[in-house]
Coordinates of C-alpha atoms and ligand atoms in Angstrom, one line a residue:
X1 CA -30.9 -23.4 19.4
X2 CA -33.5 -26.1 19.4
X3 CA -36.7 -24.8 21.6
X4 CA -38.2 -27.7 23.5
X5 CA -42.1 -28.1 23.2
X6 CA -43.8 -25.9 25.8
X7 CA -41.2 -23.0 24.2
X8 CA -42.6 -23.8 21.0
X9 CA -46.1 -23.8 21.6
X10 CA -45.8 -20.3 22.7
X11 CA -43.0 -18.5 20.0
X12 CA -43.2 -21.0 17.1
X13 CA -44.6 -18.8 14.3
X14 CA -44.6 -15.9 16.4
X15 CA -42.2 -12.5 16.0
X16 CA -42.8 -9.0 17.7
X17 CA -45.0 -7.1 14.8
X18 CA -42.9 -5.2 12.3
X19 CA -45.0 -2.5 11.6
X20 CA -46.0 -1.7 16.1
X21 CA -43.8 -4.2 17.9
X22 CA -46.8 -5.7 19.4
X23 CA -46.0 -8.0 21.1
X24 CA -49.1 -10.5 20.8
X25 CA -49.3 -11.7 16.7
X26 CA -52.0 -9.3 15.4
X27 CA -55.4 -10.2 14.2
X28 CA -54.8 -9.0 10.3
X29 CA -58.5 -8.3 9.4
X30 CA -57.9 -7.1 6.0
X31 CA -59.1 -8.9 2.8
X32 CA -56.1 -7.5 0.7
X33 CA -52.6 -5.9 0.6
X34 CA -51.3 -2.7 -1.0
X35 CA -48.7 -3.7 -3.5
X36 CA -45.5 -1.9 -3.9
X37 CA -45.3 -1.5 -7.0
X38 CA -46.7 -3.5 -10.8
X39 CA -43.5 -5.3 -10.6
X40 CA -43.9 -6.6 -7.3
X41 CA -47.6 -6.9 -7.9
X42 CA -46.5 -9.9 -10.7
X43 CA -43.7 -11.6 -8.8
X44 CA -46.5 -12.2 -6.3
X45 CA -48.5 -13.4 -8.7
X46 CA -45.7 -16.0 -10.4
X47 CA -44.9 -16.7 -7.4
X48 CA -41.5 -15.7 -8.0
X49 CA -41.9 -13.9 -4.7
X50 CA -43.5 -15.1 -0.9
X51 CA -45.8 -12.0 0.4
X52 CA -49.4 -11.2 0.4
X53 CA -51.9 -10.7 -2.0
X54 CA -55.5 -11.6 -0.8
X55 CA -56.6 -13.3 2.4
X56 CA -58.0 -15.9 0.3
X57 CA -54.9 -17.3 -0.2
X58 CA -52.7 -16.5 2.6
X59 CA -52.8 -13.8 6.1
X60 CA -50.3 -12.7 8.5
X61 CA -52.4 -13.9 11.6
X62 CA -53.3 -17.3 9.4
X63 CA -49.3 -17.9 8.6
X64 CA -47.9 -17.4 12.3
X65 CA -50.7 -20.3 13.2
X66 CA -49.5 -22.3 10.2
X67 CA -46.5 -22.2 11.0
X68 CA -46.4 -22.7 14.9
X69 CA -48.3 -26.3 14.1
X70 CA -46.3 -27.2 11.4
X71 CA -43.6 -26.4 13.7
X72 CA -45.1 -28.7 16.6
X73 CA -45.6 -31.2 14.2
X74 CA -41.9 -31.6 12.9
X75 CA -43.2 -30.8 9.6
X76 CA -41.9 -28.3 6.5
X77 CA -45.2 -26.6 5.6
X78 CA -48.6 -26.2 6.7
X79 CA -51.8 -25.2 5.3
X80 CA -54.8 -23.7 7.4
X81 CA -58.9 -24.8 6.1
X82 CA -62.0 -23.7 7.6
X83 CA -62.5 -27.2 9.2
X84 CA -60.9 -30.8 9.9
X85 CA -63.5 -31.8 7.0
X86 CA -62.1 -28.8 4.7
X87 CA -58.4 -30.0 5.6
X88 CA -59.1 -33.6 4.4
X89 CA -60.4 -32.8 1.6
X90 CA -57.3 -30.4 1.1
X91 CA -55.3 -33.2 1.8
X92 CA -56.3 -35.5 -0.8
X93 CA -56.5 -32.5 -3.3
X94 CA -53.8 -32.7 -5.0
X95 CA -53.4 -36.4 -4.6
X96 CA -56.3 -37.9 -6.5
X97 CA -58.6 -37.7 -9.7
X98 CA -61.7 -39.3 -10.8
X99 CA -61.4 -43.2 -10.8
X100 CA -58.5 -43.0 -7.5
X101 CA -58.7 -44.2 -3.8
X102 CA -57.5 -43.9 -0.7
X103 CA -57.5 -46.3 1.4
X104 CA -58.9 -45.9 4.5
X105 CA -59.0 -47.1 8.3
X106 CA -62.9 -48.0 9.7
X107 CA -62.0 -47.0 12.9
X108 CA -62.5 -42.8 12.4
X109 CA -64.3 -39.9 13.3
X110 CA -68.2 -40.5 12.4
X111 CA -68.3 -37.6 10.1
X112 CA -65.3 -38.8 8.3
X113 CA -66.9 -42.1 7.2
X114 CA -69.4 -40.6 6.0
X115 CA -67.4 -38.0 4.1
X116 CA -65.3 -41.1 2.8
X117 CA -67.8 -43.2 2.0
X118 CA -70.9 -41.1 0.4
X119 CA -69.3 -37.8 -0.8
X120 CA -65.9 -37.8 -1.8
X121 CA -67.8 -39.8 -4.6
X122 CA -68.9 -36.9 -6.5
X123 CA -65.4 -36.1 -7.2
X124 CA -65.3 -39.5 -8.5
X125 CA -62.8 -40.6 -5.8
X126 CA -63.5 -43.2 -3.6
X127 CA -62.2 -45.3 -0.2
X128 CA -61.4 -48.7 0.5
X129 CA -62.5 -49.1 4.8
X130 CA -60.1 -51.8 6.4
X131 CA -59.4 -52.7 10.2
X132 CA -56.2 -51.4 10.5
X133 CA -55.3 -53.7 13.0
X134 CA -55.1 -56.1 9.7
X135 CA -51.9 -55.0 8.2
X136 CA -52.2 -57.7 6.0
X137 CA -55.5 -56.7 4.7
X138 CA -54.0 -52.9 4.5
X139 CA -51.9 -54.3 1.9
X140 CA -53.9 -56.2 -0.1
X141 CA -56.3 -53.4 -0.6
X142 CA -54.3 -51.3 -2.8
X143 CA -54.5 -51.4 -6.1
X144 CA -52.7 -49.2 -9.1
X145 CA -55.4 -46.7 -8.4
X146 CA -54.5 -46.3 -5.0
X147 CA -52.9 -42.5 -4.0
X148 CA -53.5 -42.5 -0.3
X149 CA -53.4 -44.4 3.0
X150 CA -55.8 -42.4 5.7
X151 CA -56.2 -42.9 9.2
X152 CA -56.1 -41.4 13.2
X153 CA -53.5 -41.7 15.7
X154 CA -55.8 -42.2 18.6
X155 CA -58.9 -43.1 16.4
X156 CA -62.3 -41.1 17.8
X157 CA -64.5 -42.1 19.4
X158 CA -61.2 -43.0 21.3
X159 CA -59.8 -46.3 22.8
X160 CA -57.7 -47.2 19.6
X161 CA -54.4 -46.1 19.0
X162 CA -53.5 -47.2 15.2
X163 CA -49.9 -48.8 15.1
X164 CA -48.5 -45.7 12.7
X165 CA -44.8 -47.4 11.9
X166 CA -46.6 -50.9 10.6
X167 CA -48.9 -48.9 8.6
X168 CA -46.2 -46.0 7.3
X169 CA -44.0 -49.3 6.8
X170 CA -47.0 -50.4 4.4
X171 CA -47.3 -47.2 2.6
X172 CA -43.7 -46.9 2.0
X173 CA -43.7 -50.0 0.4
X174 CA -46.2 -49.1 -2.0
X175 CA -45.1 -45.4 -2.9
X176 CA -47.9 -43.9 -1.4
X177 CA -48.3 -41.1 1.3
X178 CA -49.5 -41.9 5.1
X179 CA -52.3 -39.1 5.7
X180 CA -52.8 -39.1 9.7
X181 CA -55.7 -37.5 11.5
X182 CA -53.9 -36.4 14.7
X183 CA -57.2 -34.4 16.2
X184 CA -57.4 -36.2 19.2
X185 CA -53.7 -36.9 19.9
X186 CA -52.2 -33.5 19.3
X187 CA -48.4 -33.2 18.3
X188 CA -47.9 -33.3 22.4
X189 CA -48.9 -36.7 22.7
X190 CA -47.8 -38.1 18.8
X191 CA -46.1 -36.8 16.4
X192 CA -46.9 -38.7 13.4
X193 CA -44.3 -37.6 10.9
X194 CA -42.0 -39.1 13.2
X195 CA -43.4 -42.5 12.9
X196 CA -43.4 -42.0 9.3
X197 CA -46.1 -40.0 8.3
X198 CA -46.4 -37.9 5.2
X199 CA -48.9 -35.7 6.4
X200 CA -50.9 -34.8 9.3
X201 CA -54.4 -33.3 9.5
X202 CA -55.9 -31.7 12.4
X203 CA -59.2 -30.7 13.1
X204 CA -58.1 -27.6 15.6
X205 CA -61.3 -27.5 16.8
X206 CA -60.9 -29.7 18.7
X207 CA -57.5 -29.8 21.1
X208 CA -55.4 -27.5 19.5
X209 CA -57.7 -24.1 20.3
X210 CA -58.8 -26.3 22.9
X211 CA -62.0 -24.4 24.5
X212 CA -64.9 -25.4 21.9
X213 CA -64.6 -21.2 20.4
X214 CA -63.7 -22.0 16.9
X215 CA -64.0 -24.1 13.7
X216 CA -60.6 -24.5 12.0
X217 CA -58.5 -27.4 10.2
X218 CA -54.6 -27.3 9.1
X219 CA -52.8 -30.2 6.6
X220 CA -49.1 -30.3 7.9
X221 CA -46.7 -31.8 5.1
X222 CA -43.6 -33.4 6.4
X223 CA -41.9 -32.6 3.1
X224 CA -39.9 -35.6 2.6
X225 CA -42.4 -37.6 0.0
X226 CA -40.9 -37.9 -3.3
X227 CA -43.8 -36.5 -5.1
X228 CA -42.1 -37.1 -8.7
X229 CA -40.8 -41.1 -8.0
X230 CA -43.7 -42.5 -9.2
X231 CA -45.8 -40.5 -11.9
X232 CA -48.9 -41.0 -9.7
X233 CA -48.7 -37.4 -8.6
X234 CA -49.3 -35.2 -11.4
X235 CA -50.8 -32.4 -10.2
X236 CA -47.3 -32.5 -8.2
X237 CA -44.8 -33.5 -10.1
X238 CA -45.8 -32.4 -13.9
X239 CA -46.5 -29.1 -15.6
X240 CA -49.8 -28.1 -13.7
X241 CA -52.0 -26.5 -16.1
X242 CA -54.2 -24.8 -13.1
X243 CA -50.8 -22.6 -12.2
X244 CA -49.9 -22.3 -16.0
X245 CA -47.9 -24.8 -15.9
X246 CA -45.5 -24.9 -12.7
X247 CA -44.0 -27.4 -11.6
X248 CA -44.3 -27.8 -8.2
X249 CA -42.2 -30.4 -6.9
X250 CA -39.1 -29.5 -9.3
X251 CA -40.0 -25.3 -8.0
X252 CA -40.5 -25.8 -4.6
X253 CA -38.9 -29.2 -3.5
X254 CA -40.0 -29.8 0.3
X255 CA -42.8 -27.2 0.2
X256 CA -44.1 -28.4 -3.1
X257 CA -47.7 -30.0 -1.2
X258 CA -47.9 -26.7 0.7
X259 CA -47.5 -23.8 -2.0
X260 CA -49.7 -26.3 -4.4
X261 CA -52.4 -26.2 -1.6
X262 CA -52.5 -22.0 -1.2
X263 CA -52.1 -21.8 -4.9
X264 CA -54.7 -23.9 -5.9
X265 CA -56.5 -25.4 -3.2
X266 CA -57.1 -22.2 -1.4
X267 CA -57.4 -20.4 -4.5
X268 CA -59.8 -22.7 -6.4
X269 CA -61.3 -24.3 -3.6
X270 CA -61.6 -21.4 -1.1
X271 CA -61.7 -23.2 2.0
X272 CA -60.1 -20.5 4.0
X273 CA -59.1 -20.3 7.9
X274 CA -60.1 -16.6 9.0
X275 CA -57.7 -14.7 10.6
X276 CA -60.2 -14.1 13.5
X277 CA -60.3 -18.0 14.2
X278 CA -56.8 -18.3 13.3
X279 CA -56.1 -15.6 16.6
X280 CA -58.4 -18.0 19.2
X281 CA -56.5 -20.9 18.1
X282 CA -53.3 -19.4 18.3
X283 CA -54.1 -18.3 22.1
X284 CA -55.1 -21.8 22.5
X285 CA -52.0 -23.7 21.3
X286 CA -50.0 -21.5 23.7
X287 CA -51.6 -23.9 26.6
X288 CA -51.9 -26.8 25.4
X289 CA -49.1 -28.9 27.3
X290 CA -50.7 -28.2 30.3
X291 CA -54.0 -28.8 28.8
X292 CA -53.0 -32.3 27.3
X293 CA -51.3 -33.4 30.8
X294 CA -54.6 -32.1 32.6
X295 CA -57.1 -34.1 30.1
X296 CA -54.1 -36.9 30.4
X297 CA -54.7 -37.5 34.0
X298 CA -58.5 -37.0 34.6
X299 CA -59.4 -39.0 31.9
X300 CA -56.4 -41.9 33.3
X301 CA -58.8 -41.4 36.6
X302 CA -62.2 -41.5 35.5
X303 CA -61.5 -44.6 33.5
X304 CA -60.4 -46.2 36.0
X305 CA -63.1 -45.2 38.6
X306 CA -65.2 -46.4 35.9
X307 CA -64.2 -49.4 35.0
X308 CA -64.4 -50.9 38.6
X309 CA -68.4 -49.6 39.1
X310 CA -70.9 -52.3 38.9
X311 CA -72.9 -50.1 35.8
X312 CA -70.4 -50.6 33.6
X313 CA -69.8 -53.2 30.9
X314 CA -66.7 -52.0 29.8
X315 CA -64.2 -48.9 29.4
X316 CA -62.0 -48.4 26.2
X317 CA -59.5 -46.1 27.7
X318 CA -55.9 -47.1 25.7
X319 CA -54.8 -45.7 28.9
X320 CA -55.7 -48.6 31.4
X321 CA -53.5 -52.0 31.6
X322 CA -56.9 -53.4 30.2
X323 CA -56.6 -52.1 27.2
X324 CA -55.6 -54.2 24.3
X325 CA -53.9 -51.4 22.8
X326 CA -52.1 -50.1 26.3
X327 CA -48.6 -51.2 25.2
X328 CA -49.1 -49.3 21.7
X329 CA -50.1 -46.6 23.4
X330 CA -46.5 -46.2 25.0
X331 CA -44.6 -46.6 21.7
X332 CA -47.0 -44.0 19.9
X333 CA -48.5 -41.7 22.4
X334 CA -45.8 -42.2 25.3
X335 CA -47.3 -38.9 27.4
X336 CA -50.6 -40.5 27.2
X337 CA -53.5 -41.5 25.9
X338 CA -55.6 -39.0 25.6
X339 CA -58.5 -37.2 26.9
X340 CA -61.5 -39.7 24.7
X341 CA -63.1 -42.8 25.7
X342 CA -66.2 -45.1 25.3
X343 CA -68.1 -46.3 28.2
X344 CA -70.3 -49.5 27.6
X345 CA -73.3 -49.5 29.8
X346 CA -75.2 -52.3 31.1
X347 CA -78.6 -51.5 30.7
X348 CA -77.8 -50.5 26.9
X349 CA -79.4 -48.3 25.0
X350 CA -81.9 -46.8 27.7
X351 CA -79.8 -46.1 30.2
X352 CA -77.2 -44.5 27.2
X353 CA -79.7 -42.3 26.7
X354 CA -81.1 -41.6 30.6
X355 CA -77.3 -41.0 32.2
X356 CA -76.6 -38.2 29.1
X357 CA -79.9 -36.3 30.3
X358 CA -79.1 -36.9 34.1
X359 CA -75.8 -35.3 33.4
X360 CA -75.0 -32.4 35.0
X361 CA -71.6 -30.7 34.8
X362 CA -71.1 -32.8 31.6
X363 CA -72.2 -31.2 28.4
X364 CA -74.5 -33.3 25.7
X365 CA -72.9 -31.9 22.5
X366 CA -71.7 -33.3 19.0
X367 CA -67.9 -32.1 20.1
X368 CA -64.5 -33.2 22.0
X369 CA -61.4 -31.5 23.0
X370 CA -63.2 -28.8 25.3
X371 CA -61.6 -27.5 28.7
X372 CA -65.4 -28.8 29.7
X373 CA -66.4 -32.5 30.3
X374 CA -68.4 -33.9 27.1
X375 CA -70.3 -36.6 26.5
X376 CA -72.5 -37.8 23.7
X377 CA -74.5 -41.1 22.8
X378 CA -72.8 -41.6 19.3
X379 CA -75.5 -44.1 17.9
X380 CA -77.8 -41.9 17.9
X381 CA -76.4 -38.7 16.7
X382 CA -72.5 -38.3 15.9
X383 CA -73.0 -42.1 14.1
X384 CA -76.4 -42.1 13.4
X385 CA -76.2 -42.3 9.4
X386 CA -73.5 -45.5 9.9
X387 CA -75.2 -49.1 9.2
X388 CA -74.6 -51.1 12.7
X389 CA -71.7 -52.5 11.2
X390 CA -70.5 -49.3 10.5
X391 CA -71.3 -48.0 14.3
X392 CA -69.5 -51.2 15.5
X393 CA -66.5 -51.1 13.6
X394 CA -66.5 -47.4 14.4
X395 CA -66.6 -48.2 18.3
X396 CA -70.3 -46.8 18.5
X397 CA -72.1 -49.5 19.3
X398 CA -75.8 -48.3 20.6
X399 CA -74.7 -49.3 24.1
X400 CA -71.9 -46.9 24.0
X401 CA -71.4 -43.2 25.3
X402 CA -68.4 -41.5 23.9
X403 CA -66.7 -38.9 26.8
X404 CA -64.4 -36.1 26.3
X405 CA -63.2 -35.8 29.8
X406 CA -62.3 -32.3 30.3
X407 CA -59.9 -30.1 32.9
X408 CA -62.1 -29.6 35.8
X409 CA -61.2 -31.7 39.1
X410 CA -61.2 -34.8 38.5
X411 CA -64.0 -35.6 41.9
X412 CA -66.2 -33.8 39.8
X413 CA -66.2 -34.9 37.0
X414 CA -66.4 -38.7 38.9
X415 CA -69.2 -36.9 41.5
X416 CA -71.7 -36.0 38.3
X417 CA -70.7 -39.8 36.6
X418 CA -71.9 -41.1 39.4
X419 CA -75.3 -39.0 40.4
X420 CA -75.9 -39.7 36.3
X421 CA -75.1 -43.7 36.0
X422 CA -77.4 -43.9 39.3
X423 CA -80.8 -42.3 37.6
X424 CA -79.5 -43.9 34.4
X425 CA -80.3 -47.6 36.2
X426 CA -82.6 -46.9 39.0
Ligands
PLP1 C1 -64.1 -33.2 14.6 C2 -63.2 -34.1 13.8 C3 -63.1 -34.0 12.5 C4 -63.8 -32.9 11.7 O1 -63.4 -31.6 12.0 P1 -64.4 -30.3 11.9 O2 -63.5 -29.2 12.4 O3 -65.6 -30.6 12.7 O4 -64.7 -30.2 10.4 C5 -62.2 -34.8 11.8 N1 -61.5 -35.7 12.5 C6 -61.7 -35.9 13.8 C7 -60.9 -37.0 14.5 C8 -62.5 -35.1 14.5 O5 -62.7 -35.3 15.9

């Protein structure tokens, strides 16, 4: 029988625990597992066999939450990281080597450019940044050396909803995997794989735990790229010399990306999701319909509140009718737009600066995706390292504030916007 989503949310990953029958999954806080016997000890190890061997790698607590999001997102396999950063980095893993790129979308997470754009160079990858909105220029800016295509469904600091099918359309094409940031859409609101994604990363620090407890990232794969069409995936599709020389894709078929990523990436790379963490975002998913509708709606009426006060320049909700990207919104995110949004003040970069200190039930913190109201002034800390082109591309002008409206009432959250934006211009 095929659960629908609020079922999911809550069983998805989740059995009665063999060993007690507790009921709620267990928090496994062990670092290793007792072995049956040398035998089974070695299929473990050749991975002739699925089971445990050292929380490194893999956890009982860490699987049931890989598996519930993969399960959300329509995908065959997941992989659970110690961040949204760890999880892109996991993503493109097995994907590239020295003298590759990925090509990547300017409109993202601050952090993300930066991660793009200055480090991933030590690895001797690097990124091509193109608008998106461009497909044309998408295109043109892969080359032979291309492995990747990277972008958000509802791009932070919010506002912009990418057109996935155009772009997945364009990957296709070319042979290359679609790698979509879903953080700030959640698999409620868009489910990339099903506008032709090859895989999704999360930050579920965000959303998916939902109440700003934990630091945690997951890579879903959807499991249909043909990893061995095109040579260009190696580590994939030939003998991989890090496993002694399994092949992956021919071994594992759908779950090729996700065994390669516990086996190796986890292994070698050790960016771990504890199962601790992996128990507070589990709690978290169980809610996060309601959650979603609830950010959904506030955020719908605060934009529009808003957008008709005399201190405002401008509001980039993909929500409003305003919004250049309000019919994409219904053909990617059709239960909404989200809970992020830029507000363009008037008085610029002083009163930016005077309405996040005036701020009262809002919270001035570097996050999003909290059951609390958010806000931050981008330019000068989220976006700070980005040259101005950078911050404008990225949607954080100095001008801007970027809010995270959370599940409160809705008056107020509008009440405290509106004490705030009158100190602000006074
Ligand atoms: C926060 C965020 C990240 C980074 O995630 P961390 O868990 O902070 O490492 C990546 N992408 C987006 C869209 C984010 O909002």
């Amino acid at each position: 029988m095929a659960y629908g989503f609020d079922t999911l949310q809550i069983h998805a990953g989740a059995r009665p625990d063999p060993a007690t029958g507790a009921r709620q999954t267990p928090i496994y806080q062990t670092t290793a597992y007792v072995f049956r016997d040398a035998e089974h000890a070695a299929a473990l190890f050749n991975l002739q066999e699925v089971g445990y061997i050292y929380s490194r790698l893999t956890n009982p607590t860490v699987a049931a939450l890989q598996e519930r999001v993969a399960t959300l997102e329509g995908g065959a396999g997941a992989v659970c990281c110690s961040s949204g950063h760890a999880a892109q980095i996991m993503a493109l893993f097995p994907l590239m080597g020295p003298g590759l790129n990925v090509v990547v979308s300017t409109r993202l997470y601050g952090g993300s450019i930066t991660q793009f754009s200055q480090t991933i160079k030590r690895f001797g990858w690097s990124a091509t940044f193109v608008d998106f909105d461009d497909l044309d220029a998408v295109a043109a800016a892969i080359d032979d050396d291309t492995r990747a295509i990277f972008c958000e469904s509802i791009a932070n600091p919010g506002g912009y909803v990418t057109d996935l099918d155009a772009i997945a359309k364009i990957a296709d094409k070319a042979g290359l995997p679609l790698i979509v940031d879903n953080t700030s859409a959640t698999p409620y609101l868009c489910r990339p794989i099903e506008h032709g994604a090859t895989l999704v990363v999360h930050s579920m620090t965000k959303f998916l735990t939902g109440n700003g407890t934990v630091t945690g990232g997951v890579v879903v794969d959807s499991g249909t790229f043909d990893w061995s069409a095109s040579g260009k995936f190696p580590s994939l599709s030939e003998p991989e010399p890090a496993y002694h020389g399994l092949k992956f894709h021919e071994t594992f078929g759908p779950l090729a990306f996700t065994f390669h990523g516990i086996a190796i990436g986890l292994r070698d790379l050790g960016m771990t999701l504890n199962p601790q963490a992996a128990h507070y975002t589990l709690m978290g998913i169980e809610t996060l319909s309601l959650r979603m509708q609830r950010h959904c709606e506030n955020a719908m009426t605060v934009a529009q509140w808003l957008e008709n006060d005399d201190r405002i320049e401008a509001v980039t909700y993909a929500g409003l009718p305003s919004s250049p990207y309000h019919d994409r919104v219904a053909r990617i995110c059709p239960k909404g737009a989200g809970g992020l949004f830029t507000v363009t003040l008037k008085g610029g970069y002083d009163a930016c600066v005077k309405l996040v200190d005036s701020l009262e039930l809002f919270s001035h913190v570097a996050n999003l995706g909290d059951t609390r109201s958010l806000i931050i002034h981008s330019a000068s800390t989220t976006h700070r390292q980005l040259s101005p082109e950078q911050q404008k591309a990225a949607g954080a002008s100095p001008d801007v504030v970027r809010i995270s409206i959370g599940i409160e009432d809705a008056n107020d959250i509008i009440a405290d916007l509106d004490q705030a934006l009158a100190k602000a211009t006074a």
